[in-house]
PDB file of C-alpha atoms in Angstrom:
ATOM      1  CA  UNK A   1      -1.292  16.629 -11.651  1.00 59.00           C
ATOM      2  CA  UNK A   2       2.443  15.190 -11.931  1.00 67.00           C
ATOM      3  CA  UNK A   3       4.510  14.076  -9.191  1.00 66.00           C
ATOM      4  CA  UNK A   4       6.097  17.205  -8.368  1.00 71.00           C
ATOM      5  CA  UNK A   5       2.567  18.613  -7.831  1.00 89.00           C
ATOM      6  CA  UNK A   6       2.380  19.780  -3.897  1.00 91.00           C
ATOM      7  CA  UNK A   7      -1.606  18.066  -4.363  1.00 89.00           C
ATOM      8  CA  UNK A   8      -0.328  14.890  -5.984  1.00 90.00           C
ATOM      9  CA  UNK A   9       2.522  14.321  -3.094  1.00 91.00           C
ATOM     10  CA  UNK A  10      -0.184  15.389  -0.219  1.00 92.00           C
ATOM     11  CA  UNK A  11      -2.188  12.552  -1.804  1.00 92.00           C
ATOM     12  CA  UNK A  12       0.272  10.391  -2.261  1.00 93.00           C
ATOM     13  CA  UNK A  13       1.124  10.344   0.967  1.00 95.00           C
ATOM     14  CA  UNK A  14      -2.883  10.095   2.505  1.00 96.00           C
ATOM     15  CA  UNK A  15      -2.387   6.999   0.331  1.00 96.00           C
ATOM     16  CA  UNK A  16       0.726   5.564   2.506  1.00 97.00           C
ATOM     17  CA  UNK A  17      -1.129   6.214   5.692  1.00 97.00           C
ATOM     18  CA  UNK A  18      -3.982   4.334   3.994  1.00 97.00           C
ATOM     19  CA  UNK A  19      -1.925   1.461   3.592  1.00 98.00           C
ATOM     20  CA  UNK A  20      -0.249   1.073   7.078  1.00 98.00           C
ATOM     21  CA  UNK A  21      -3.069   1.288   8.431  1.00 97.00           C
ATOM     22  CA  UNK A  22      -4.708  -1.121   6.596  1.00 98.00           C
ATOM     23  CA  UNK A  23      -1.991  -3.491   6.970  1.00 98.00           C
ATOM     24  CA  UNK A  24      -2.567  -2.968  10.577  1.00 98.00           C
ATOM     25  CA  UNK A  25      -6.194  -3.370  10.722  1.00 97.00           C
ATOM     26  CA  UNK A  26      -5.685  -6.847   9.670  1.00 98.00           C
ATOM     27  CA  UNK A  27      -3.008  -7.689  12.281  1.00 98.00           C
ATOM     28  CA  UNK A  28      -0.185  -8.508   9.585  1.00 98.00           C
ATOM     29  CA  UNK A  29       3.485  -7.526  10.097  1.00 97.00           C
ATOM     30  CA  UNK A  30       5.051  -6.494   6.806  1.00 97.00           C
ATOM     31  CA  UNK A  31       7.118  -9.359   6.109  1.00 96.00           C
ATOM     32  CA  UNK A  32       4.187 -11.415   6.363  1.00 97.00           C
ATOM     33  CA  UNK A  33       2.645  -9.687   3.373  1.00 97.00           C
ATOM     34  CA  UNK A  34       5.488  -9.618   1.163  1.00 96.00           C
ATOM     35  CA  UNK A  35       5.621 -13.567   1.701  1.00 96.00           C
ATOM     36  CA  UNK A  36       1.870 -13.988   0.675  1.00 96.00           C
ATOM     37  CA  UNK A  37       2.569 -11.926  -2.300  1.00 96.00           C
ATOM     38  CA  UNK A  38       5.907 -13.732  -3.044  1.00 96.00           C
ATOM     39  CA  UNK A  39       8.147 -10.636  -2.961  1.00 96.00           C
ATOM     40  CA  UNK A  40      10.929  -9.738  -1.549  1.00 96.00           C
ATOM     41  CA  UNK A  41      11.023  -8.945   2.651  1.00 89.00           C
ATOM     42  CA  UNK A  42      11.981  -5.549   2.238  1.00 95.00           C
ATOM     43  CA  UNK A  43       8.259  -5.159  -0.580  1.00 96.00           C
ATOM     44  CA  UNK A  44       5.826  -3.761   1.691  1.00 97.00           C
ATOM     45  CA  UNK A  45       8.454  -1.687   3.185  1.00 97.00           C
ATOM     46  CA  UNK A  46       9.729   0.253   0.645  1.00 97.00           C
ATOM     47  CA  UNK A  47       5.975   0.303  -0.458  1.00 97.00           C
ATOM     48  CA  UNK A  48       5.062   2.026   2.578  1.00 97.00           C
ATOM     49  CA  UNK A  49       7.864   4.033   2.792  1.00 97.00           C
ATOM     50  CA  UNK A  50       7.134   5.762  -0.730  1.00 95.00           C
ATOM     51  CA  UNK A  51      10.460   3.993  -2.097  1.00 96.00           C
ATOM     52  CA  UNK A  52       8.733   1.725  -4.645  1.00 96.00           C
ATOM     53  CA  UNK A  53       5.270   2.846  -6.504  1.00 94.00           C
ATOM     54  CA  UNK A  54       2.423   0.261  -6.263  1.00 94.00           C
ATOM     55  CA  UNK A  55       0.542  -0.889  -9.487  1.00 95.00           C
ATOM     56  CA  UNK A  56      -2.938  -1.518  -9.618  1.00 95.00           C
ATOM     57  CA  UNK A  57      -2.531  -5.242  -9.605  1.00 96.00           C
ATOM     58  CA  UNK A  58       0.403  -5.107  -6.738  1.00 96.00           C
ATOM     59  CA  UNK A  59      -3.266  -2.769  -5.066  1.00 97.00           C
ATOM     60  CA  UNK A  60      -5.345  -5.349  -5.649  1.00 97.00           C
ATOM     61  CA  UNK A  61      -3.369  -8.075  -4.421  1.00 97.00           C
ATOM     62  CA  UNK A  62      -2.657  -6.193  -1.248  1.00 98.00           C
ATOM     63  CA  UNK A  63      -6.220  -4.863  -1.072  1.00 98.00           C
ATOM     64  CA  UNK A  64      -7.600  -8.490  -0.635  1.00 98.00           C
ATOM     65  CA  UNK A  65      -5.134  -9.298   1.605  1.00 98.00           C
ATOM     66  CA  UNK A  66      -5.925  -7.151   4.223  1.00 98.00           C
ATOM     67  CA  UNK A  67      -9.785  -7.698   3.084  1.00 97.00           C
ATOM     68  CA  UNK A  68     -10.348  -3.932   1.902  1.00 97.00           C
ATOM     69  CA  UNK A  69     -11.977  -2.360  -1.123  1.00 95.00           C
ATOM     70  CA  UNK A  70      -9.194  -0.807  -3.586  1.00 94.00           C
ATOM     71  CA  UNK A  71     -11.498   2.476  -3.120  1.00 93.00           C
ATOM     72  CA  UNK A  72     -10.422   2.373   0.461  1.00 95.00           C
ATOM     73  CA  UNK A  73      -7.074   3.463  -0.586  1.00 94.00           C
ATOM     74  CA  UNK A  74      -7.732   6.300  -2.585  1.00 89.00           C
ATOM     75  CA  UNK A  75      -9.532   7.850   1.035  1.00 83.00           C
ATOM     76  CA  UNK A  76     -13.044   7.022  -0.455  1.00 69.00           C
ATOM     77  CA  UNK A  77     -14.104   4.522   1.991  1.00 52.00           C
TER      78      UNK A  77
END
């Protein structure tokens, strides 16, 4: 699957809905994120927005953060 893939950009974005909501679940506005992980203000936006690709580590991070599993994020919760 490559990222021009109609399956790999429905995914992809299951994944950003994943991660708003998440980030919502645990009551945290986005700017509060990005200053727990040190990053910029604008991070978690252009995270959610599909602007800026997470990597696993960026996941896992976030993942404990809003105290989910990193399976939760690929929709296998």
């Amino acid at each position: 699957m490559n990222k021009g893939d109609a399956a790999y950009q429905r995914a992809y974005q299951a994944f950003l809905k994943l991660l708003i909501k998440a980030r919502h679940d645990a009551g945290y506005l986005q700017e509060e994120v990005s200053n727990r992980l040190g990053k910029p203000h604008s991070f978690i936006s252009k995270c959610e927005l599909g602007e800026r690709r997470l990597d696993v580590i960026e996941l896992q991070r976030i993942a404990k953060i809003y105290g989910k599993m990193i399976h939760y994020f690929l929709g296998e919760d």
